[in-house]
PDB file of C-alpha atoms in Angstrom:
ATOM      1  CA  MET A 170     -91.965 -50.706  10.575  1.00  0.00           C
ATOM      2  CA  ASN A 171     -94.702 -48.315   9.408  1.00  0.00           C
ATOM      3  CA  ALA A 172     -95.595 -44.934  10.954  1.00  0.00           C
ATOM      4  CA  SER A 173     -98.391 -46.383  13.097  1.00  0.00           C
ATOM      5  CA  GLU A 174     -96.122 -49.090  14.527  1.00  0.00           C
ATOM      6  CA  THR A 175     -93.420 -46.511  15.204  1.00  0.00           C
ATOM      7  CA  ARG A 176     -95.847 -44.296  17.155  1.00  0.00           C
ATOM      8  CA  HIS A 177     -97.115 -47.301  19.137  1.00  0.00           C
ATOM      9  CA  THR A 178     -93.554 -48.343  20.033  1.00  0.00           C
ATOM     10  CA  SER A 179     -92.689 -44.784  21.037  1.00  0.00           C
ATOM     11  CA  THR A 180     -95.799 -44.466  23.212  1.00  0.00           C
ATOM     12  CA  LEU A 181     -95.087 -47.800  24.916  1.00  0.00           C
ATOM     13  CA  ALA A 182     -91.486 -46.777  25.604  1.00  0.00           C
ATOM     14  CA  GLU A 183     -92.676 -43.481  27.074  1.00  0.00           C
ATOM     15  CA  LYS A 184     -95.140 -45.296  29.354  1.00  0.00           C
ATOM     16  CA  GLU A 185     -92.419 -47.663  30.517  1.00  0.00           C
ATOM     17  CA  GLU A 186     -90.016 -44.776  31.174  1.00  0.00           C
ATOM     18  CA  HIS A 187     -92.730 -42.894  33.083  1.00  0.00           C
ATOM     19  CA  MET A 188     -93.556 -45.943  35.198  1.00  0.00           C
ATOM     20  CA  TYR A 189     -89.864 -46.504  35.964  1.00  0.00           C
ATOM     21  CA  ARG A 190     -89.318 -42.874  37.006  1.00  0.00           C
ATOM     22  CA  ASP A 191     -92.543 -42.755  39.006  1.00  0.00           C
ATOM     23  CA  ILE A 192     -91.626 -45.847  41.026  1.00  0.00           C
ATOM     24  CA  TYR A 193     -87.993 -44.710  41.337  1.00  0.00           C
ATOM     25  CA  ASP A 194     -89.067 -41.354  42.764  1.00  0.00           C
ATOM     26  CA  ALA A 195     -91.606 -42.970  45.102  1.00  0.00           C
ATOM     27  CA  ILE A 196     -88.920 -45.319  46.433  1.00  0.00           C
ATOM     28  CA  MET A 197     -86.309 -42.603  46.897  1.00  0.00           C
ATOM     29  CA  ASP A 198     -88.861 -40.230  48.418  1.00  0.00           C
ATOM     30  CA  HIS A 199     -89.737 -43.068  50.826  1.00  0.00           C
ATOM     31  CA  ARG A 200     -93.388 -43.066  49.786  1.00  0.00           C
ATOM     32  CA  LEU A 201     -92.910 -46.753  48.924  1.00  0.00           C
ATOM     33  CA  PRO A 202     -90.879 -48.189  51.811  1.00  0.00           C
ATOM     34  CA  ALA A 203     -88.867 -51.389  51.856  1.00  0.00           C
ATOM     35  CA  ARG A 204     -90.790 -54.642  51.294  1.00  0.00           C
ATOM     36  CA  THR A 205     -93.780 -52.942  49.664  1.00  0.00           C
ATOM     37  CA  LYS A 206     -95.201 -55.459  47.168  1.00  0.00           C
ATOM     38  CA  LEU A 207     -95.494 -54.283  43.557  1.00  0.00           C
ATOM     39  CA  THR A 208     -98.300 -56.334  42.044  1.00  0.00           C
ATOM     40  CA  GLU A 209     -98.520 -56.617  38.262  1.00  0.00           C
ATOM     41  CA  GLN A 210    -102.304 -56.257  38.303  1.00  0.00           C
ATOM     42  CA  SER A 211    -102.248 -52.989  40.273  1.00  0.00           C
ATOM     43  CA  LEU A 212     -99.421 -51.513  38.216  1.00  0.00           C
ATOM     44  CA  SER A 213    -101.127 -52.515  34.978  1.00  0.00           C
ATOM     45  CA  GLN A 214    -104.257 -50.651  36.093  1.00  0.00           C
ATOM     46  CA  ILE A 215    -102.397 -47.606  37.404  1.00  0.00           C
ATOM     47  CA  TYR A 216    -100.309 -47.096  34.253  1.00  0.00           C
ATOM     48  CA  GLN A 217    -102.777 -48.549  31.744  1.00  0.00           C
ATOM     49  CA  MET A 218    -100.143 -50.953  30.460  1.00  0.00           C
ATOM     50  CA  ALA A 219    -100.174 -54.598  29.463  1.00  0.00           C
ATOM     51  CA  ARG A 220     -98.590 -56.920  31.981  1.00  0.00           C
ATOM     52  CA  HIS A 221     -95.626 -57.719  29.751  1.00  0.00           C
ATOM     53  CA  GLY A 222     -94.721 -54.009  29.822  1.00  0.00           C
ATOM     54  CA  VAL A 223     -95.062 -53.952  33.609  1.00  0.00           C
ATOM     55  CA  ARG A 224     -92.804 -57.005  33.888  1.00  0.00           C
ATOM     56  CA  LYS A 225     -90.206 -55.292  31.688  1.00  0.00           C
ATOM     57  CA  VAL A 226     -90.103 -52.269  33.990  1.00  0.00           C
ATOM     58  CA  LEU A 227     -89.943 -54.439  37.107  1.00  0.00           C
ATOM     59  CA  SER A 228     -87.034 -56.358  35.560  1.00  0.00           C
ATOM     60  CA  GLN A 229     -85.183 -53.102  34.956  1.00  0.00           C
ATOM     61  CA  LEU A 230     -85.828 -51.959  38.520  1.00  0.00           C
ATOM     62  CA  ALA A 231     -84.522 -55.319  39.736  1.00  0.00           C
ATOM     63  CA  SER A 232     -81.458 -55.024  37.522  1.00  0.00           C
ATOM     64  CA  ASP A 233     -80.776 -51.616  39.067  1.00  0.00           C
ATOM     65  CA  GLY A 234     -81.057 -53.060  42.572  1.00  0.00           C
ATOM     66  CA  LEU A 235     -84.244 -51.239  43.573  1.00  0.00           C
ATOM     67  CA  VAL A 236     -86.628 -54.201  43.458  1.00  0.00           C
ATOM     68  CA  ASP A 237     -86.242 -57.813  44.555  1.00  0.00           C
ATOM     69  CA  LEU A 238     -87.971 -60.427  42.374  1.00  0.00           C
ATOM     70  CA  GLU A 239     -88.867 -63.460  44.487  1.00  0.00           C
ATOM     71  CA  PRO A 240     -89.944 -66.740  42.829  1.00  0.00           C
ATOM     72  CA  ASN A 241     -93.643 -67.534  43.359  1.00  0.00           C
ATOM     73  CA  ARG A 242     -94.062 -64.395  45.486  1.00  0.00           C
ATOM     74  CA  GLY A 243     -93.593 -61.426  43.163  1.00  0.00           C
ATOM     75  CA  ALA A 244     -91.776 -58.094  43.218  1.00  0.00           C
ATOM     76  CA  PHE A 245     -90.948 -56.159  46.381  1.00  0.00           C
ATOM     77  CA  ILE A 246     -89.155 -52.892  47.059  1.00  0.00           C
ATOM     78  CA  ALA A 247     -85.622 -53.947  47.954  1.00  0.00           C
ATOM     79  CA  SER A 248     -84.745 -54.213  51.622  1.00  0.00           C
ATOM     80  CA  PRO A 249     -81.002 -54.805  52.010  1.00  0.00           C
ATOM     81  CA  GLY A 250     -80.013 -56.022  55.448  1.00  0.00           C
ATOM     82  CA  GLU A 251     -77.297 -54.510  57.619  1.00  0.00           C
ATOM     83  CA  LYS A 252     -74.693 -57.085  56.528  1.00  0.00           C
ATOM     84  CA  GLU A 253     -75.476 -56.520  52.844  1.00  0.00           C
ATOM     85  CA  ALA A 254     -75.210 -52.761  53.369  1.00  0.00           C
ATOM     86  CA  GLN A 255     -71.765 -53.174  54.922  1.00  0.00           C
ATOM     87  CA  ASP A 256     -70.674 -55.428  52.069  1.00  0.00           C
ATOM     88  CA  MET A 257     -71.964 -53.005  49.423  1.00  0.00           C
ATOM     89  CA  PHE A 258     -70.190 -49.991  50.889  1.00  0.00           C
ATOM     90  CA  GLU A 259     -67.002 -52.012  51.251  1.00  0.00           C
ATOM     91  CA  LEU A 260     -67.192 -52.940  47.562  1.00  0.00           C
ATOM     92  CA  ARG A 261     -68.062 -49.359  46.586  1.00  0.00           C
ATOM     93  CA  GLN A 262     -64.924 -48.157  48.349  1.00  0.00           C
ATOM     94  CA  THR A 263     -62.803 -50.449  46.164  1.00  0.00           C
ATOM     95  CA  LEU A 264     -64.616 -49.771  42.883  1.00  0.00           C
ATOM     96  CA  GLU A 265     -64.904 -46.007  43.284  1.00  0.00           C
ATOM     97  CA  GLN A 266     -61.248 -45.680  44.261  1.00  0.00           C
ATOM     98  CA  LEU A 267     -60.395 -47.572  41.061  1.00  0.00           C
ATOM     99  CA  ALA A 268     -62.697 -45.311  39.049  1.00  0.00           C
ATOM    100  CA  LEU A 269     -61.046 -42.207  40.495  1.00  0.00           C
ATOM    101  CA  GLU A 270     -57.569 -43.445  39.644  1.00  0.00           C
ATOM    102  CA  LYS A 271     -58.579 -44.020  36.026  1.00  0.00           C
ATOM    103  CA  VAL A 272     -60.361 -40.656  35.832  1.00  0.00           C
ATOM    104  CA  LEU A 273     -57.211 -38.929  37.078  1.00  0.00           C
ATOM    105  CA  GLN A 274     -55.282 -40.568  34.244  1.00  0.00           C
ATOM    106  CA  GLN A 275     -57.577 -39.714  31.365  1.00  0.00           C
ATOM    107  CA  ALA A 276     -60.412 -37.250  32.108  1.00  0.00           C
ATOM    108  CA  ASP A 277     -60.099 -33.744  30.680  1.00  0.00           C
ATOM    109  CA  ALA A 278     -61.065 -30.438  32.274  1.00  0.00           C
ATOM    110  CA  SER A 279     -64.344 -30.166  30.343  1.00  0.00           C
ATOM    111  CA  ALA A 280     -65.553 -33.542  31.669  1.00  0.00           C
ATOM    112  CA  ILE A 281     -64.776 -32.519  35.245  1.00  0.00           C
ATOM    113  CA  ALA A 282     -66.530 -29.184  34.650  1.00  0.00           C
ATOM    114  CA  GLU A 283     -69.668 -31.036  33.530  1.00  0.00           C
ATOM    115  CA  LEU A 284     -69.587 -33.059  36.753  1.00  0.00           C
ATOM    116  CA  ARG A 285     -69.335 -29.818  38.725  1.00  0.00           C
ATOM    117  CA  ARG A 286     -72.444 -28.511  36.949  1.00  0.00           C
ATOM    118  CA  MET A 287     -74.242 -31.739  37.894  1.00  0.00           C
ATOM    119  CA  VAL A 288     -73.355 -31.257  41.566  1.00  0.00           C
ATOM    120  CA  GLU A 289     -74.520 -27.647  41.364  1.00  0.00           C
ATOM    121  CA  ARG A 290     -77.895 -28.951  40.132  1.00  0.00           C
ATOM    122  CA  GLU A 291     -77.858 -31.471  42.989  1.00  0.00           C
ATOM    123  CA  ARG A 292     -77.281 -28.635  45.484  1.00  0.00           C
ATOM    124  CA  ASP A 293     -80.020 -26.513  43.896  1.00  0.00           C
ATOM    125  CA  ALA A 294     -82.504 -29.410  44.022  1.00  0.00           C
ATOM    126  CA  TYR A 295     -81.769 -29.991  47.713  1.00  0.00           C
ATOM    127  CA  GLU A 296     -82.019 -26.309  48.615  1.00  0.00           C
ATOM    128  CA  SER A 297     -85.300 -25.915  46.705  1.00  0.00           C
ATOM    129  CA  GLY A 298     -86.838 -28.950  48.435  1.00  0.00           C
ATOM    130  CA  ASN A 299     -87.000 -31.129  45.302  1.00  0.00           C
ATOM    131  CA  ARG A 300     -86.139 -34.333  47.162  1.00  0.00           C
ATOM    132  CA  PRO A 301     -86.552 -36.887  44.327  1.00  0.00           C
ATOM    133  CA  GLN A 302     -84.419 -34.796  41.951  1.00  0.00           C
ATOM    134  CA  TRP A 303     -81.774 -34.235  44.612  1.00  0.00           C
ATOM    135  CA  ILE A 304     -81.550 -37.943  45.474  1.00  0.00           C
ATOM    136  CA  ARG A 305     -81.405 -38.918  41.782  1.00  0.00           C
ATOM    137  CA  LEU A 306     -78.592 -36.447  41.090  1.00  0.00           C
ATOM    138  CA  SER A 307     -76.654 -37.489  44.185  1.00  0.00           C
ATOM    139  CA  ALA A 308     -76.641 -41.054  42.842  1.00  0.00           C
ATOM    140  CA  ASP A 309     -76.041 -39.998  39.217  1.00  0.00           C
ATOM    141  CA  PHE A 310     -72.857 -38.188  40.273  1.00  0.00           C
ATOM    142  CA  HIS A 311     -71.190 -41.474  41.171  1.00  0.00           C
ATOM    143  CA  ILE A 312     -72.307 -43.160  37.948  1.00  0.00           C
ATOM    144  CA  ALA A 313     -71.214 -40.210  35.802  1.00  0.00           C
ATOM    145  CA  LEU A 314     -67.832 -40.196  37.512  1.00  0.00           C
ATOM    146  CA  ALA A 315     -67.442 -43.926  36.867  1.00  0.00           C
ATOM    147  CA  ARG A 316     -68.281 -43.421  33.172  1.00  0.00           C
ATOM    148  CA  LEU A 317     -65.269 -41.125  32.861  1.00  0.00           C
ATOM    149  CA  SER A 318     -63.093 -44.131  33.741  1.00  0.00           C
ATOM    150  CA  GLY A 319     -63.952 -45.661  30.345  1.00  0.00           C
ATOM    151  CA  ASN A 320     -64.620 -49.049  31.974  1.00  0.00           C
ATOM    152  CA  ASP A 321     -68.162 -50.150  31.077  1.00  0.00           C
ATOM    153  CA  LEU A 322     -68.108 -53.183  33.380  1.00  0.00           C
ATOM    154  CA  LEU A 323     -67.132 -50.961  36.294  1.00  0.00           C
ATOM    155  CA  VAL A 324     -70.064 -48.660  35.484  1.00  0.00           C
ATOM    156  CA  ASP A 325     -72.527 -51.572  35.373  1.00  0.00           C
ATOM    157  CA  MET A 326     -71.320 -52.934  38.716  1.00  0.00           C
ATOM    158  CA  LEU A 327     -71.495 -49.540  40.381  1.00  0.00           C
ATOM    159  CA  ARG A 328     -74.940 -48.694  39.008  1.00  0.00           C
ATOM    160  CA  ARG A 329     -76.572 -51.487  40.998  1.00  0.00           C
ATOM    161  CA  LEU A 330     -74.538 -50.791  44.136  1.00  0.00           C
ATOM    162  CA  VAL A 331     -75.202 -47.061  44.021  1.00  0.00           C
ATOM    163  CA  SER A 332     -78.946 -47.528  43.449  1.00  0.00           C
ATOM    164  CA  ARG A 333     -79.278 -50.046  46.247  1.00  0.00           C
ATOM    165  CA  THR A 334     -77.279 -48.060  48.808  1.00  0.00           C
ATOM    166  CA  THR A 335     -78.971 -44.796  47.802  1.00  0.00           C
ATOM    167  CA  LEU A 336     -82.318 -46.497  48.416  1.00  0.00           C
ATOM    168  CA  MET A 337     -81.227 -47.178  51.995  1.00  0.00           C
ATOM    169  CA  ILE A 338     -79.847 -43.683  52.602  1.00  0.00           C
ATOM    170  CA  SER A 339     -82.994 -42.093  51.168  1.00  0.00           C
ATOM    171  CA  SER A 340     -85.135 -43.630  53.912  1.00  0.00           C
ATOM    172  CA  THR A 341     -83.307 -41.536  56.487  1.00  0.00           C
ATOM    173  CA  ASP A 342     -85.264 -38.659  58.011  1.00  0.00           C
ATOM    174  CA  VAL A 343     -83.537 -35.687  56.361  1.00  0.00           C
ATOM    175  CA  ALA A 344     -84.818 -33.334  59.031  1.00  0.00           C
ATOM    176  CA  THR A 345     -82.637 -34.987  61.653  1.00  0.00           C
ATOM    177  CA  THR A 346     -79.889 -36.751  59.687  1.00  0.00           C
ATOM    178  CA  ARG A 347     -77.276 -35.227  57.426  1.00  0.00           C
ATOM    179  CA  PRO A 348     -78.001 -36.223  53.804  1.00  0.00           C
ATOM    180  CA  CYS A 349     -75.660 -37.533  51.118  1.00  0.00           C
ATOM    181  CA  SER A 350     -73.602 -34.373  50.888  1.00  0.00           C
ATOM    182  CA  PHE A 351     -73.104 -32.329  47.711  1.00  0.00           C
ATOM    183  CA  ASP A 352     -70.339 -30.542  49.660  1.00  0.00           C
ATOM    184  CA  GLU A 353     -68.459 -33.852  49.770  1.00  0.00           C
ATOM    185  CA  HIS A 354     -68.973 -34.272  46.021  1.00  0.00           C
ATOM    186  CA  PHE A 355     -67.499 -30.791  45.515  1.00  0.00           C
ATOM    187  CA  GLN A 356     -64.461 -31.800  47.605  1.00  0.00           C
ATOM    188  CA  VAL A 357     -63.833 -34.803  45.332  1.00  0.00           C
ATOM    189  CA  LEU A 358     -64.119 -32.601  42.231  1.00  0.00           C
ATOM    190  CA  THR A 359     -61.809 -29.916  43.614  1.00  0.00           C
ATOM    191  CA  ALA A 360     -59.124 -32.540  44.200  1.00  0.00           C
ATOM    192  CA  LEU A 361     -59.644 -33.910  40.663  1.00  0.00           C
ATOM    193  CA  GLU A 362     -59.328 -30.423  39.194  1.00  0.00           C
ATOM    194  CA  ARG A 363     -55.997 -30.023  41.023  1.00  0.00           C
ATOM    195  CA  GLN A 364     -54.913 -33.493  39.859  1.00  0.00           C
ATOM    196  CA  ASP A 365     -54.317 -34.275  43.532  1.00  0.00           C
ATOM    197  CA  LYS A 366     -54.655 -38.045  43.639  1.00  0.00           C
ATOM    198  CA  LYS A 367     -54.132 -38.419  47.385  1.00  0.00           C
ATOM    199  CA  ALA A 368     -56.731 -35.764  48.224  1.00  0.00           C
ATOM    200  CA  ALA A 369     -59.257 -37.151  45.717  1.00  0.00           C
ATOM    201  CA  LEU A 370     -58.990 -40.703  47.044  1.00  0.00           C
ATOM    202  CA  HIS A 371     -59.209 -39.474  50.631  1.00  0.00           C
ATOM    203  CA  ALA A 372     -62.243 -37.288  49.905  1.00  0.00           C
ATOM    204  CA  MET A 373     -64.090 -40.162  48.214  1.00  0.00           C
ATOM    205  CA  ALA A 374     -63.210 -42.626  50.994  1.00  0.00           C
ATOM    206  CA  GLN A 375     -64.495 -40.201  53.620  1.00  0.00           C
ATOM    207  CA  HIS A 376     -67.633 -39.490  51.613  1.00  0.00           C
ATOM    208  CA  LEU A 377     -68.511 -43.184  51.282  1.00  0.00           C
ATOM    209  CA  HIS A 378     -67.787 -43.719  54.967  1.00  0.00           C
ATOM    210  CA  GLN A 379     -70.209 -40.926  55.842  1.00  0.00           C
ATOM    211  CA  CYS A 380     -72.826 -42.385  53.467  1.00  0.00           C
ATOM    212  CA  ALA A 381     -72.515 -45.735  55.239  1.00  0.00           C
ATOM    213  CA  CYS A 382     -72.991 -44.014  58.597  1.00  0.00           C
ATOM    214  CA  ARG A 383     -76.194 -42.381  57.328  1.00  0.00           C
ATOM    215  CA  THR A 384     -77.740 -45.724  56.434  1.00  0.00           C
ATOM    216  CA  PRO A 385     -80.701 -46.557  58.735  1.00  0.00           C
ATOM    217  CA  LYS A 386     -81.051 -49.986  60.301  1.00  0.00           C
ATOM    218  CA  ASN A 387     -84.840 -50.425  60.152  1.00  0.00           C
ATOM    219  CA  ALA A 388     -87.375 -50.878  57.340  1.00  0.00           C
ATOM    220  CA  GLY A 389     -90.648 -49.028  56.860  1.00  0.00           C
ATOM    221  CA  LYS A 390     -94.260 -50.174  56.622  1.00  0.00           C
ATOM    222  CA  GLY A 391     -96.109 -51.087  53.432  1.00  0.00           C
ATOM    223  CA  PHE A 392     -98.221 -48.637  51.437  1.00  0.00           C
ATOM    224  CA  ASP A 393    -101.156 -48.938  49.057  1.00  0.00           C
ATOM    225  CA  LEU A 394     -99.767 -48.597  45.527  1.00  0.00           C
ATOM    226  CA  LYS A 395    -102.806 -46.785  44.162  1.00  0.00           C
ATOM    227  CA  ALA A 396    -102.505 -44.154  46.890  1.00  0.00           C
ATOM    228  CA  VAL A 397     -98.915 -43.402  45.926  1.00  0.00           C
ATOM    229  CA  LEU A 398     -98.343 -44.044  42.220  1.00  0.00           C
ATOM    230  CA  GLY A 399     -99.706 -42.783  38.934  1.00  0.00           C
ATOM    231  CA  HIS A 400    -101.103 -39.407  39.994  1.00  0.00           C
ATOM    232  CA  SER A 401     -98.764 -37.433  37.719  1.00  0.00           C
ATOM    233  CA  ARG A 402     -99.150 -39.526  34.611  1.00  0.00           C
ATOM    234  CA  SER A 403    -100.229 -37.761  31.440  1.00  0.00           C
ATOM    235  CA  HIS A 404    -102.985 -39.069  29.148  1.00  0.00           C
TER     236      HIS A 404
END
């Protein structure tokens, strides 16, 4: 691959990453509510990308549980139903308890300290009003914790579950409903630092139970993509 091809590949990758993050933030900030249709033509125009690049990003969003790809209909912002939400949180309870047990067996103090710094950034983002960053970090905490288990399959399974349940929690009106709590993340970490297995498992179980309780039961209305996406892209 020559220098020109390398630059082209790098630019394309940057556009795809920007499109992914832009849509992710719009979903989590509830500017693109459930069941909003993501049309390839509109996205191609907004991000100045070929359709194959748009399809690649939509596939990644679908893989992460944020978008549903429906045959002959297209891509829509995911809209898990109440039963699916219950099933996902039930499965998260099992998987995240398993992750914690493995972390207690093998994670060192420096790894736990890095998680604490992540939660501190999550708290700072929330307190400064940076909602997309706060929501992203609140989800990333669970994935980062799972990575410390050393089980890649567990991480892959949790990534989709965490993204999809976070999408539902993020649609809650934060002015009236308690958000996914960084305080609860700190409680899990404090128990891990003490090597207190019982307290760590209890703290995580309670945290996931509270997350499930914060999940709203209704979906939002559709939005015009061009009114929401692409305004921050660089040329």
